[in-house]
mmCIF file of C-alpha atoms in Angstrom:
data_model
loop_
_atom_site.group_PDB
_atom_site.id
_atom_site.type_symbol
_atom_site.label_atom_id
_atom_site.label_comp_id
_atom_site.label_asym_id
_atom_site.label_seq_id
_atom_site.Cartn_x
_atom_site.Cartn_y
_atom_site.Cartn_z
ATOM 1 C CA MET X 49 0.279 -0.321 0.342
ATOM 2 C CA HIS X 50 2.018 3.008 -1.506
ATOM 3 C CA GLU X 51 2.013 6.927 0.781
ATOM 4 C CA HIS X 52 -1.148 8.106 -0.448
ATOM 5 C CA ASP X 53 -3.243 5.091 -0.779
ATOM 6 C CA HIS X 54 -7.027 6.240 -0.518
ATOM 7 C CA ARG X 55 -7.752 2.911 1.089
ATOM 8 C CA ARG X 56 -5.431 3.755 4.451
ATOM 9 C CA LEU X 57 -6.682 7.940 3.224
ATOM 10 C CA GLY X 58 -10.399 7.317 4.086
ATOM 11 C CA ARG X 59 -10.086 5.858 7.314
ATOM 12 C CA GLU X 60 -7.676 7.833 8.662
ATOM 13 C CA LEU X 61 -9.927 10.938 7.267
ATOM 14 C CA ASP X 62 -13.308 9.124 8.378
ATOM 15 C CA LEU X 63 -14.222 9.546 4.765
ATOM 16 C CA PHE X 64 -15.286 6.404 3.960
ATOM 17 C CA GLY X 65 -15.757 2.471 4.787
ATOM 18 C CA THR X 66 -17.095 -1.139 5.167
ATOM 19 C CA ASP X 67 -18.426 -3.875 6.761
ATOM 20 C CA PRO X 68 -18.815 -7.079 6.351
ATOM 21 C CA LEU X 69 -22.927 -6.980 6.770
ATOM 22 C CA MET X 70 -23.685 -4.250 4.284
ATOM 23 C CA GLY X 71 -21.441 -6.684 1.989
ATOM 24 C CA ALA X 72 -18.196 -6.869 -0.490
ATOM 25 C CA GLY X 73 -17.934 -3.545 -2.662
ATOM 26 C CA LEU X 74 -20.697 -1.918 -1.366
ATOM 27 C CA PRO X 75 -18.964 0.997 0.567
ATOM 28 C CA TYR X 76 -20.715 3.594 2.961
ATOM 29 C CA TRP X 77 -19.934 7.836 3.132
ATOM 30 C CA LEU X 78 -19.259 8.963 6.593
ATOM 31 C CA PRO X 79 -19.840 12.593 6.738
ATOM 32 C CA ASP X 80 -16.574 14.728 5.354
ATOM 33 C CA GLY X 81 -17.074 11.872 2.997
ATOM 34 C CA ALA X 82 -20.463 12.886 1.986
ATOM 35 C CA VAL X 83 -19.328 16.770 1.735
ATOM 36 C CA VAL X 84 -17.099 16.301 -0.261
ATOM 37 C CA ARG X 85 -18.900 14.165 -2.713
ATOM 38 C CA HIS X 86 -22.155 15.606 -2.401
ATOM 39 C CA THR X 87 -19.871 19.560 -3.087
ATOM 40 C CA LEU X 88 -18.594 17.267 -6.503
ATOM 41 C CA GLU X 89 -21.725 15.914 -7.344
ATOM 42 C CA GLU X 90 -22.920 20.438 -6.771
ATOM 43 C CA TYR X 91 -20.291 21.150 -9.161
ATOM 44 C CA VAL X 92 -20.918 18.678 -12.004
ATOM 45 C CA ARG X 93 -24.716 19.822 -12.165
ATOM 46 C CA GLU X 94 -24.039 23.182 -11.923
ATOM 47 C CA VAL X 95 -21.175 23.293 -14.888
ATOM 48 C CA GLU X 96 -23.782 20.904 -16.777
ATOM 49 C CA ARG X 97 -26.632 23.034 -16.783
ATOM 50 C CA ALA X 98 -24.360 25.844 -17.357
ATOM 51 C CA ALA X 99 -23.593 23.236 -21.164
ATOM 52 C CA GLY X 100 -26.815 22.974 -21.917
ATOM 53 C CA TYR X 101 -27.832 19.964 -19.923
ATOM 54 C CA ARG X 102 -31.173 19.031 -18.492
ATOM 55 C CA HIS X 103 -31.161 16.841 -15.209
ATOM 56 C CA VAL X 104 -33.711 13.263 -14.639
ATOM 57 C CA TYR X 105 -34.005 10.607 -12.052
ATOM 58 C CA SER X 106 -34.498 7.289 -13.565
ATOM 59 C CA PRO X 107 -35.168 3.871 -11.038
ATOM 60 C CA VAL X 108 -32.195 1.130 -10.538
ATOM 61 C CA LEU X 109 -34.742 -1.214 -10.842
ATOM 62 C CA GLY X 110 -35.796 -2.113 -14.841
ATOM 63 C CA LYS X 111 -37.444 -4.969 -16.848
ATOM 64 C CA ARG X 112 -35.590 -7.867 -17.969
ATOM 65 C CA GLU X 113 -36.978 -6.887 -21.434
ATOM 66 C CA LEU X 114 -35.589 -3.565 -21.285
ATOM 67 C CA TYR X 115 -32.496 -5.390 -21.001
ATOM 68 C CA GLU X 116 -32.723 -7.882 -23.642
ATOM 69 C CA ILE X 117 -33.702 -5.130 -26.363
ATOM 70 C CA SER X 118 -30.310 -2.773 -25.141
ATOM 71 C CA GLY X 119 -28.569 -6.259 -25.639
ATOM 72 C CA HIS X 120 -27.379 -6.034 -22.779
ATOM 73 C CA TRP X 121 -28.614 -9.189 -21.527
ATOM 74 C CA ASP X 122 -27.408 -11.102 -24.241
ATOM 75 C CA LEU X 123 -24.006 -8.761 -24.632
ATOM 76 C CA TYR X 124 -23.709 -8.129 -20.276
ATOM 77 C CA SER X 125 -24.993 -9.979 -18.398
ATOM 78 C CA ASP X 126 -22.015 -11.461 -16.759
ATOM 79 C CA ASP X 127 -21.848 -8.538 -15.469
ATOM 80 C CA MET X 128 -24.694 -8.215 -14.044
ATOM 81 C CA PHE X 129 -26.885 -8.787 -10.417
ATOM 82 C CA PRO X 130 -29.403 -11.930 -10.916
ATOM 83 C CA PRO X 131 -32.971 -11.125 -11.776
ATOM 84 C CA MET X 132 -35.742 -10.531 -9.479
ATOM 85 C CA ARG X 133 -38.851 -12.048 -9.730
ATOM 86 C CA LEU X 134 -41.989 -9.499 -8.601
ATOM 87 C CA GLY X 135 -45.157 -11.686 -10.077
ATOM 88 C CA ALA X 136 -44.523 -12.185 -12.941
ATOM 89 C CA GLU X 137 -41.947 -9.858 -14.733
ATOM 90 C CA GLU X 138 -38.377 -10.388 -13.506
ATOM 91 C CA VAL X 139 -36.552 -7.168 -12.507
ATOM 92 C CA VAL X 140 -32.755 -6.898 -12.455
ATOM 93 C CA LEU X 141 -31.198 -3.685 -11.110
ATOM 94 C CA ARG X 142 -29.191 -1.575 -13.635
ATOM 95 C CA PRO X 143 -25.346 -2.137 -14.951
ATOM 96 C CA SER X 144 -26.519 1.197 -16.441
ATOM 97 C CA LEU X 145 -28.232 4.518 -17.174
ATOM 98 C CA CYS X 146 -28.313 4.805 -21.133
ATOM 99 C CA PRO X 147 -31.462 2.742 -21.288
ATOM 100 C CA HIS X 148 -33.269 4.699 -19.071
ATOM 101 C CA HIS X 149 -32.333 7.725 -20.828
ATOM 102 C CA ALA X 150 -33.509 6.682 -24.295
ATOM 103 C CA LEU X 151 -36.954 5.522 -23.096
ATOM 104 C CA ILE X 152 -36.897 8.755 -21.635
ATOM 105 C CA PHE X 153 -36.127 10.627 -25.181
ATOM 106 C CA ARG X 154 -38.827 8.839 -26.831
ATOM 107 C CA SER X 155 -41.700 9.248 -24.214
ATOM 108 C CA ARG X 156 -43.237 11.306 -26.139
ATOM 109 C CA GLY X 157 -42.318 12.194 -30.001
ATOM 110 C CA ARG X 158 -39.891 14.853 -30.742
ATOM 111 C CA SER X 159 -39.111 17.218 -33.581
ATOM 112 C CA TYR X 160 -34.937 18.036 -35.143
ATOM 113 C CA ARG X 161 -35.782 21.629 -33.064
ATOM 114 C CA GLU X 162 -35.453 20.362 -30.319
ATOM 115 C CA LEU X 163 -31.506 18.914 -30.763
ATOM 116 C CA PRO X 164 -28.818 18.538 -29.049
ATOM 117 C CA TYR X 165 -31.350 16.861 -26.616
ATOM 118 C CA ARG X 166 -29.295 16.501 -23.925
ATOM 119 C CA VAL X 167 -29.865 14.849 -20.706
ATOM 120 C CA ALA X 168 -27.242 13.605 -17.174
ATOM 121 C CA GLU X 169 -28.180 11.913 -13.882
ATOM 122 C CA LEU X 170 -26.119 11.535 -11.118
ATOM 123 C CA GLY X 171 -27.964 7.970 -11.039
ATOM 124 C CA GLY X 172 -27.063 4.865 -9.088
ATOM 125 C CA MET X 173 -26.444 1.762 -10.776
ATOM 126 C CA TYR X 174 -25.175 -1.874 -9.800
ATOM 127 C CA ARG X 175 -21.988 -4.186 -11.698
ATOM 128 C CA SER X 176 -21.242 -8.041 -9.898
ATOM 129 C CA GLU X 177 -17.893 -7.034 -10.188
ATOM 130 C CA PRO X 178 -15.757 -10.706 -8.513
ATOM 131 C CA SER X 179 -14.940 -10.165 -5.461
ATOM 132 C CA GLY X 180 -11.441 -11.025 -6.439
ATOM 133 C CA VAL X 181 -10.722 -6.577 -7.596
ATOM 134 C CA LEU X 182 -13.232 -5.553 -5.314
ATOM 135 C CA GLY X 183 -10.798 -2.597 -3.550
ATOM 136 C CA GLY X 184 -11.886 0.616 -1.993
ATOM 137 C CA LEU X 185 -13.775 3.094 -3.518
ATOM 138 C CA THR X 186 -12.231 1.999 -7.090
ATOM 139 C CA ARG X 187 -13.843 -1.708 -7.447
ATOM 140 C CA VAL X 188 -17.004 -1.439 -5.981
ATOM 141 C CA ARG X 189 -20.553 -3.001 -6.555
ATOM 142 C CA ALA X 190 -22.936 0.384 -6.567
ATOM 143 C CA ILE X 191 -21.159 2.556 -8.799
ATOM 144 C CA GLN X 192 -22.760 6.703 -8.799
ATOM 145 C CA LEU X 193 -21.945 7.961 -12.130
ATOM 146 C CA ASN X 194 -21.773 10.707 -13.819
ATOM 147 C CA ASP X 195 -23.824 9.691 -17.012
ATOM 148 C CA ALA X 196 -25.312 12.215 -20.212
ATOM 149 C CA HIS X 197 -26.603 11.139 -22.637
ATOM 150 C CA ILE X 198 -27.117 13.697 -25.886
ATOM 151 C CA PHE X 199 -29.948 12.863 -28.649
ATOM 152 C CA CYS X 200 -29.001 13.888 -31.550
ATOM 153 C CA THR X 201 -28.684 14.637 -35.324
ATOM 154 C CA LEU X 202 -26.568 12.526 -37.515
ATOM 155 C CA ASP X 203 -24.464 16.144 -38.366
ATOM 156 C CA GLN X 204 -24.645 17.520 -34.765
ATOM 157 C CA ALA X 205 -23.229 14.310 -33.543
ATOM 158 C CA VAL X 206 -18.492 15.701 -34.028
ATOM 159 C CA ALA X 207 -19.592 18.967 -32.466
ATOM 160 C CA GLU X 208 -21.427 17.109 -29.050
ATOM 161 C CA ALA X 209 -19.044 14.769 -28.894
ATOM 162 C CA ARG X 210 -16.032 17.911 -28.755
ATOM 163 C CA ALA X 211 -18.235 19.669 -26.811
ATOM 164 C CA ALA X 212 -18.597 16.985 -24.535
ATOM 165 C CA LEU X 213 -14.059 16.476 -23.957
ATOM 166 C CA GLU X 214 -14.063 20.575 -24.306
ATOM 167 C CA LEU X 215 -16.328 20.168 -20.567
ATOM 168 C CA ILE X 216 -14.229 16.867 -20.043
ATOM 169 C CA ALA X 217 -10.689 19.474 -19.522
ATOM 170 C CA ARG X 218 -12.560 21.858 -18.247
ATOM 171 C CA ALA X 219 -13.508 19.982 -15.717
ATOM 172 C CA HIS X 220 -10.145 18.461 -15.222
ATOM 173 C CA ALA X 221 -9.034 22.227 -14.787
ATOM 174 C CA ASP X 222 -11.274 22.667 -11.315
ATOM 175 C CA LEU X 223 -10.191 19.547 -10.582
ATOM 176 C CA GLY X 224 -6.387 19.281 -11.007
ATOM 177 C CA ILE X 225 -6.870 16.379 -12.161
ATOM 178 C CA ARG X 226 -4.304 15.641 -15.170
ATOM 179 C CA ALA X 227 -4.818 12.287 -18.028
ATOM 180 C CA ALA X 228 -2.225 9.887 -17.957
ATOM 181 C CA ARG X 229 -3.709 9.432 -21.996
ATOM 182 C CA TYR X 230 -6.320 9.384 -23.734
ATOM 183 C CA ARG X 231 -7.435 6.279 -25.745
ATOM 184 C CA LEU X 232 -9.917 4.984 -29.131
ATOM 185 C CA SER X 233 -11.191 2.016 -27.235
ATOM 186 C CA LEU X 234 -11.812 -0.101 -30.120
ATOM 187 C CA PRO X 235 -13.592 -4.023 -30.524
ATOM 188 C CA GLY X 236 -10.260 -6.836 -29.996
ATOM 189 C CA GLU X 237 -11.128 -10.325 -31.371
ATOM 190 C CA GLY X 238 -13.259 -12.932 -28.663
ATOM 191 C CA GLY X 239 -15.118 -10.184 -27.155
ATOM 192 C CA LYS X 240 -18.294 -9.593 -26.975
ATOM 193 C CA TYR X 241 -19.929 -7.169 -29.649
ATOM 194 C CA VAL X 242 -22.267 -5.728 -31.445
ATOM 195 C CA ALA X 243 -22.587 -8.203 -34.425
ATOM 196 C CA ASP X 244 -22.704 -5.027 -37.735
ATOM 197 C CA PRO X 245 -19.064 -4.090 -39.139
ATOM 198 C CA GLY X 246 -20.848 -0.459 -40.717
ATOM 199 C CA LEU X 247 -21.755 0.320 -37.469
ATOM 200 C CA TRP X 248 -18.377 0.022 -35.897
ATOM 201 C CA ARG X 249 -16.644 1.110 -38.763
ATOM 202 C CA ARG X 250 -18.916 4.232 -39.332
ATOM 203 C CA ALA X 251 -18.641 5.745 -34.902
ATOM 204 C CA THR X 252 -15.238 4.983 -35.410
ATOM 205 C CA ALA X 253 -14.336 7.427 -37.884
ATOM 206 C CA MET X 254 -16.315 10.293 -36.310
ATOM 207 C CA LEU X 255 -14.647 9.643 -32.893
ATOM 208 C CA ARG X 256 -11.013 10.180 -35.140
ATOM 209 C CA ARG X 257 -12.328 13.430 -36.720
ATOM 210 C CA VAL X 258 -13.305 14.048 -33.300
ATOM 211 C CA LEU X 259 -10.156 13.826 -32.190
ATOM 212 C CA ALA X 260 -7.790 15.076 -34.498
ATOM 213 C CA GLU X 261 -10.728 18.381 -34.610
ATOM 214 C CA ALA X 262 -9.384 18.142 -31.298
ATOM 215 C CA GLY X 263 -5.422 18.337 -31.794
ATOM 216 C CA ILE X 264 -5.431 15.015 -28.762
ATOM 217 C CA ALA X 265 -2.895 12.669 -29.500
ATOM 218 C CA TYR X 266 -4.185 9.164 -28.622
ATOM 219 C CA GLU X 267 -3.434 5.773 -28.532
ATOM 220 C CA GLU X 268 -5.919 2.501 -29.806
ATOM 221 C CA ALA X 269 -6.646 0.285 -27.176
ATOM 222 C CA PRO X 270 -8.171 -3.324 -29.081
ATOM 223 C CA GLY X 271 -11.147 -4.405 -27.093
ATOM 224 C CA GLU X 272 -11.724 -1.789 -24.826
ATOM 225 C CA ALA X 273 -14.854 -1.266 -26.321
ATOM 226 C CA ALA X 274 -17.998 -1.174 -24.924
ATOM 227 C CA PHE X 275 -20.197 -3.441 -26.588
ATOM 228 C CA TYR X 276 -22.507 -1.470 -28.562
ATOM 229 C CA GLY X 277 -19.508 0.721 -30.066
ATOM 230 C CA PRO X 278 -16.290 2.374 -29.478
ATOM 231 C CA LYS X 279 -15.403 5.016 -27.643
ATOM 232 C CA ILE X 280 -12.170 8.225 -26.494
ATOM 233 C CA ASP X 281 -11.538 6.805 -22.699
ATOM 234 C CA VAL X 282 -9.752 9.682 -20.373
ATOM 235 C CA GLN X 283 -7.130 7.510 -18.322
ATOM 236 C CA VAL X 284 -5.705 8.744 -15.355
ATOM 237 C CA ALA X 285 -3.541 7.008 -12.612
ATOM 238 C CA ASP X 286 -2.946 6.311 -8.943
ATOM 239 C CA GLY X 287 0.490 6.836 -6.901
ATOM 240 C CA ALA X 288 1.755 3.096 -8.141
ATOM 241 C CA GLY X 289 1.053 3.931 -11.672
ATOM 242 C CA ARG X 290 -1.605 1.738 -11.985
ATOM 243 C CA GLU X 291 -4.037 3.287 -14.887
ATOM 244 C CA SER X 292 -7.474 3.347 -14.960
ATOM 245 C CA THR X 293 -10.881 5.091 -16.794
ATOM 246 C CA LEU X 294 -11.883 8.119 -15.245
ATOM 247 C CA SER X 295 -14.514 10.203 -18.098
ATOM 248 C CA THR X 296 -15.837 8.787 -21.313
ATOM 249 C CA VAL X 297 -17.350 10.281 -24.528
ATOM 250 C CA GLN X 298 -19.289 7.705 -26.879
ATOM 251 C CA ILE X 299 -20.968 7.422 -30.086
ATOM 252 C CA ASP X 300 -23.952 5.261 -30.182
ATOM 253 C CA LEU X 301 -25.517 4.402 -33.669
ATOM 254 C CA HIS X 302 -27.264 1.146 -31.759
ATOM 255 C CA GLN X 303 -29.173 1.179 -29.534
ATOM 256 C CA PRO X 304 -31.503 4.565 -31.835
ATOM 257 C CA GLU X 305 -32.890 1.592 -33.785
ATOM 258 C CA ARG X 306 -33.359 -1.059 -30.829
ATOM 259 C CA PHE X 307 -35.066 1.104 -29.206
ATOM 260 C CA ALA X 308 -36.483 2.530 -32.938
ATOM 261 C CA LEU X 309 -35.641 5.418 -31.765
ATOM 262 C CA SER X 310 -37.061 8.935 -33.723
ATOM 263 C CA TYR X 311 -37.502 12.561 -34.952
ATOM 264 C CA VAL X 312 -39.375 14.506 -36.829
ATOM 265 C CA GLY X 313 -36.742 16.580 -39.364
ATOM 266 C CA ALA X 314 -37.577 19.562 -41.040
ATOM 267 C CA ASP X 315 -39.034 17.055 -44.393
ATOM 268 C CA GLY X 316 -41.357 15.957 -41.944
ATOM 269 C CA ALA X 317 -40.377 12.642 -42.195
ATOM 270 C CA ARG X 318 -38.314 10.139 -39.011
ATOM 271 C CA HIS X 319 -35.134 10.531 -38.314
ATOM 272 C CA ARG X 320 -33.016 7.787 -36.352
ATOM 273 C CA PRO X 321 -31.280 10.537 -33.791
ATOM 274 C CA VAL X 322 -27.423 9.370 -33.157
ATOM 275 C CA MET X 323 -27.078 8.280 -29.158
ATOM 276 C CA VAL X 324 -23.524 10.466 -27.398
ATOM 277 C CA HIS X 325 -22.147 8.653 -23.869
ATOM 278 C CA ARG X 326 -20.405 10.221 -21.758
ATOM 279 C CA SER X 327 -19.495 10.599 -18.191
ATOM 280 C CA VAL X 328 -17.358 14.028 -17.388
ATOM 281 C CA ILE X 329 -16.241 12.774 -14.110
ATOM 282 C CA GLY X 330 -17.008 8.809 -14.081
ATOM 283 C CA SER X 331 -18.043 7.484 -10.480
ATOM 284 C CA VAL X 332 -18.228 9.662 -7.325
ATOM 285 C CA GLU X 333 -16.329 6.156 -6.023
ATOM 286 C CA ARG X 334 -13.202 6.243 -8.724
ATOM 287 C CA VAL X 335 -12.976 9.722 -9.234
ATOM 288 C CA VAL X 336 -12.748 10.834 -5.033
ATOM 289 C CA ALA X 337 -10.338 8.275 -4.900
ATOM 290 C CA HIS X 338 -8.370 9.546 -6.904
ATOM 291 C CA LEU X 339 -8.810 12.826 -5.589
ATOM 292 C CA LEU X 340 -7.459 11.924 -2.666
ATOM 293 C CA GLU X 341 -4.752 9.905 -3.648
ATOM 294 C CA GLN X 342 -3.181 13.281 -6.045
ATOM 295 C CA HIS X 343 -4.074 15.536 -3.113
ATOM 296 C CA GLY X 344 -2.404 13.423 -0.697
ATOM 297 C CA GLY X 345 -6.422 13.827 1.481
ATOM 298 C CA THR X 346 -5.111 17.960 0.758
ATOM 299 C CA PHE X 347 -8.223 18.664 -0.437
ATOM 300 C CA PRO X 348 -8.325 22.272 -2.275
ATOM 301 C CA VAL X 349 -10.021 24.687 0.286
ATOM 302 C CA TRP X 350 -13.717 24.647 -2.007
ATOM 303 C CA LEU X 351 -13.809 20.273 -2.104
ATOM 304 C CA ALA X 352 -12.296 20.221 1.957
ATOM 305 C CA PRO X 353 -14.563 18.587 4.292
ATOM 306 C CA VAL X 354 -13.953 20.903 6.989
ATOM 307 C CA GLN X 355 -12.292 24.354 5.494
ATOM 308 C CA LEU X 356 -11.887 25.835 8.425
ATOM 309 C CA VAL X 357 -11.734 24.819 11.848
ATOM 310 C CA VAL X 358 -11.445 27.106 15.981
ATOM 311 C CA LEU X 359 -9.197 26.318 18.053
ATOM 312 C CA PRO X 360 -9.341 27.707 21.658
ATOM 313 C CA VAL X 361 -6.340 28.192 23.229
ATOM 314 C CA ALA X 362 -8.632 26.903 26.629
ATOM 315 C CA ALA X 363 -12.221 26.541 27.852
ATOM 316 C CA ALA X 364 -12.596 30.351 28.966
ATOM 317 C CA GLN X 365 -12.525 30.840 25.152
ATOM 318 C CA GLU X 366 -15.200 28.309 24.307
ATOM 319 C CA GLN X 367 -17.937 30.626 24.416
ATOM 320 C CA ARG X 368 -16.007 33.244 21.697
ATOM 321 C CA ALA X 369 -14.875 30.207 19.532
ATOM 322 C CA TRP X 370 -18.632 28.974 19.111
ATOM 323 C CA GLU X 371 -20.043 32.281 18.010
ATOM 324 C CA VAL X 372 -17.007 32.434 15.575
ATOM 325 C CA LEU X 373 -18.395 28.625 14.172
ATOM 326 C CA ALA X 374 -21.829 30.459 13.976
ATOM 327 C CA GLU X 375 -20.628 33.202 11.807
ATOM 328 C CA ALA X 376 -18.450 30.914 9.714
ATOM 329 C CA ARG X 377 -21.598 28.364 8.914
ATOM 330 C CA ALA X 378 -23.540 31.413 8.064
ATOM 331 C CA ALA X 379 -20.987 32.824 5.566
ATOM 332 C CA GLY X 380 -21.460 29.301 4.088
ATOM 333 C CA VAL X 381 -17.977 28.570 5.447
ATOM 334 C CA ARG X 382 -18.014 24.938 6.717
ATOM 335 C CA ALA X 383 -16.462 24.716 10.391
ATOM 336 C CA GLU X 384 -15.827 23.296 13.402
ATOM 337 C CA VAL X 385 -14.566 23.421 17.292
ATOM 338 C CA ALA X 386 -11.593 21.229 18.029
ATOM 339 C CA GLY X 387 -11.593 22.191 21.955
ATOM 340 C CA VAL X 388 -10.036 21.925 24.586
ATOM 341 C CA GLU X 389 -11.233 17.429 25.617
ATOM 342 C CA GLU X 390 -9.745 17.462 22.349
ATOM 343 C CA GLY X 391 -6.292 17.739 23.631
ATOM 344 C CA THR X 392 -3.192 20.168 24.308
ATOM 345 C CA LEU X 393 -3.399 23.307 21.782
ATOM 346 C CA GLY X 394 -0.262 21.736 19.475
ATOM 347 C CA ALA X 395 -2.158 18.572 18.934
ATOM 348 C CA ARG X 396 -5.834 19.596 18.301
ATOM 349 C CA ILE X 397 -3.316 21.599 15.379
ATOM 350 C CA ARG X 398 -1.973 18.441 14.547
ATOM 351 C CA ALA X 399 -5.182 16.733 13.825
ATOM 352 C CA ALA X 400 -6.201 19.465 11.596
ATOM 353 C CA ARG X 401 -3.069 19.799 8.919
ATOM 354 C CA HIS X 402 -6.000 18.525 6.421
ATOM 355 C CA VAL X 403 -8.263 21.683 7.224
ATOM 356 C CA PRO X 404 -6.923 24.517 5.019
ATOM 357 C CA TYR X 405 -7.231 27.532 7.613
ATOM 358 C CA GLN X 406 -6.982 27.870 11.327
ATOM 359 C CA ALA X 407 -8.397 30.531 13.618
ATOM 360 C CA VAL X 408 -6.337 30.317 17.434
ATOM 361 C CA ILE X 409 -8.162 31.922 19.862
ATOM 362 C CA GLY X 410 -7.048 33.395 22.637
ATOM 363 C CA PRO X 411 -7.720 35.234 25.856
ATOM 364 C CA ARG X 412 -6.469 38.376 23.277
ATOM 365 C CA GLU X 413 -8.985 36.980 20.984
ATOM 366 C CA ALA X 414 -11.515 36.510 22.777
ATOM 367 C CA VAL X 415 -11.962 40.106 23.902
ATOM 368 C CA GLY X 416 -10.318 42.159 20.648
ATOM 369 C CA GLY X 417 -11.781 41.717 17.452
ATOM 370 C CA HIS X 418 -9.201 39.917 15.043
ATOM 371 C CA LEU X 419 -8.154 36.558 15.313
ATOM 372 C CA SER X 420 -4.810 34.371 14.626
ATOM 373 C CA VAL X 421 -4.728 32.371 11.948
ATOM 374 C CA ARG X 422 -2.603 29.988 10.530
ATOM 375 C CA LEU X 423 -2.699 27.870 7.237
ATOM 376 C CA ARG X 424 -2.053 24.716 7.151
ATOM 377 C CA ASP X 425 0.680 25.268 4.969
ATOM 378 C CA GLY X 426 2.645 26.653 8.005
ATOM 379 C CA ARG X 427 1.935 30.512 7.250
ATOM 380 C CA ARG X 428 0.846 32.511 10.084
ATOM 381 C CA PRO X 429 -0.935 35.512 8.650
ATOM 382 C CA SER X 430 -1.391 39.164 10.538
ATOM 383 C CA PRO X 431 -4.346 39.014 13.257
ATOM 384 C CA VAL X 432 -7.378 39.165 10.992
ATOM 385 C CA PRO X 433 -11.163 40.022 11.546
ATOM 386 C CA LEU X 434 -13.574 37.526 11.190
ATOM 387 C CA PRO X 435 -15.107 38.586 8.252
ATOM 388 C CA VAL X 436 -11.399 39.007 6.540
ATOM 389 C CA LEU X 437 -10.580 35.357 7.542
ATOM 390 C CA LEU X 438 -14.721 34.548 5.591
ATOM 391 C CA ASP X 439 -13.890 36.074 2.818
ATOM 392 C CA GLN X 440 -10.081 35.004 1.979
ATOM 393 C CA ALA X 441 -11.977 30.920 2.023
ATOM 394 C CA LEU X 442 -14.734 31.992 1.002
ATOM 395 C CA ALA X 443 -13.093 33.756 -2.116
ATOM 396 C CA ALA X 444 -10.410 30.455 -2.537
ATOM 397 C CA THR X 445 -14.136 28.630 -2.595
ATOM 398 C CA ARG X 446 -14.865 30.379 -5.535
ATOM 399 C CA SER X 447 -11.864 30.257 -7.506
ATOM 400 C CA ARG X 448 -11.480 26.610 -7.516
ATOM 401 C CA GLY X 449 -8.196 27.470 -6.912
ATOM 402 C CA ALA X 450 -4.655 26.246 -5.106
ATOM 403 C CA ALA X 451 -4.446 29.683 -3.383
ATOM 404 C CA LEU X 452 -5.196 29.440 0.659
ATOM 405 C CA TRP X 453 -4.593 33.248 1.115
ATOM 406 C CA ASP X 454 -4.338 36.805 -1.119
#
């Protein structure tokens, strides 16, 4: 286990855990981990809304027939949980959100004027991973996926896929994620894929054009395609050099056909849309694991579970500490008090080493208008009024930058 292994950091920072009674590959999120997850989810919804996506919710269960139509049952059932019988029907935990979004598109008639139709969801899905490959947050059986599907005309597909790549690049910059490489994932020998060579050639040609227009160098990876089409994978590497897929863009000509999706064109005739799949940050589990390892548990201010810890030197200053806490929370800063019952001041400072801002309150600060500030990088700015400290924390949150203090 390397120094920044996310499993060790997750335990040390009380972010997530597992329990045999819940089952392998089914982690739970503790309060601080839930803050990181919630902040990431709100961030990705924000950037998706700005990019023209509409958000939906869909159930985590679906009839077996749904996945027979999509092709999952024939080509992907080894990775699915067994069906559950409900009366005369069989339902399964979904391994993918794609079929649900196809049904949302076809829930009423569509016109070419509505295209591209972009729907996004942070939704749960479930995969029957073998116990031997499960580990921490990187390989789990219950997945919260940042997923989206764009239904568009054939002429719009390349531009939409390229815009999805640009959105991924922007999100990675905000999160401080560096791509190890870009991969064009293609079908390989002996795999389970849709048997339609023309479909594969057409979709692959479009993705090659996307990569060329974006000026992105890439490697081809036979055998890594989805069963229904090729995909662009954004690969990241952990501290041990192990590579995994974080974000993807796919062009799908298969499921629109299987679900008989259509829209009415300018000519009044019915046409088949293209389905562009894309995930900006992949699964919440995997991206949190990657960010934990990349930052060593020291998250940027905007992602830090606790942004400010208030440290009274003695019991006499605790009332003022709780007043500071209330003002910080009212301003929107995630704050906690580490009181004297938690140990010496030095011990509390060390325990809060991952927190961006520490406000120490001694006798002088308790009666005056200024706070002694410590930053987690070791700097100690001059004492400042509480509003100044809160403004610094809020500015760092809004900018999503690395700077702690201007």
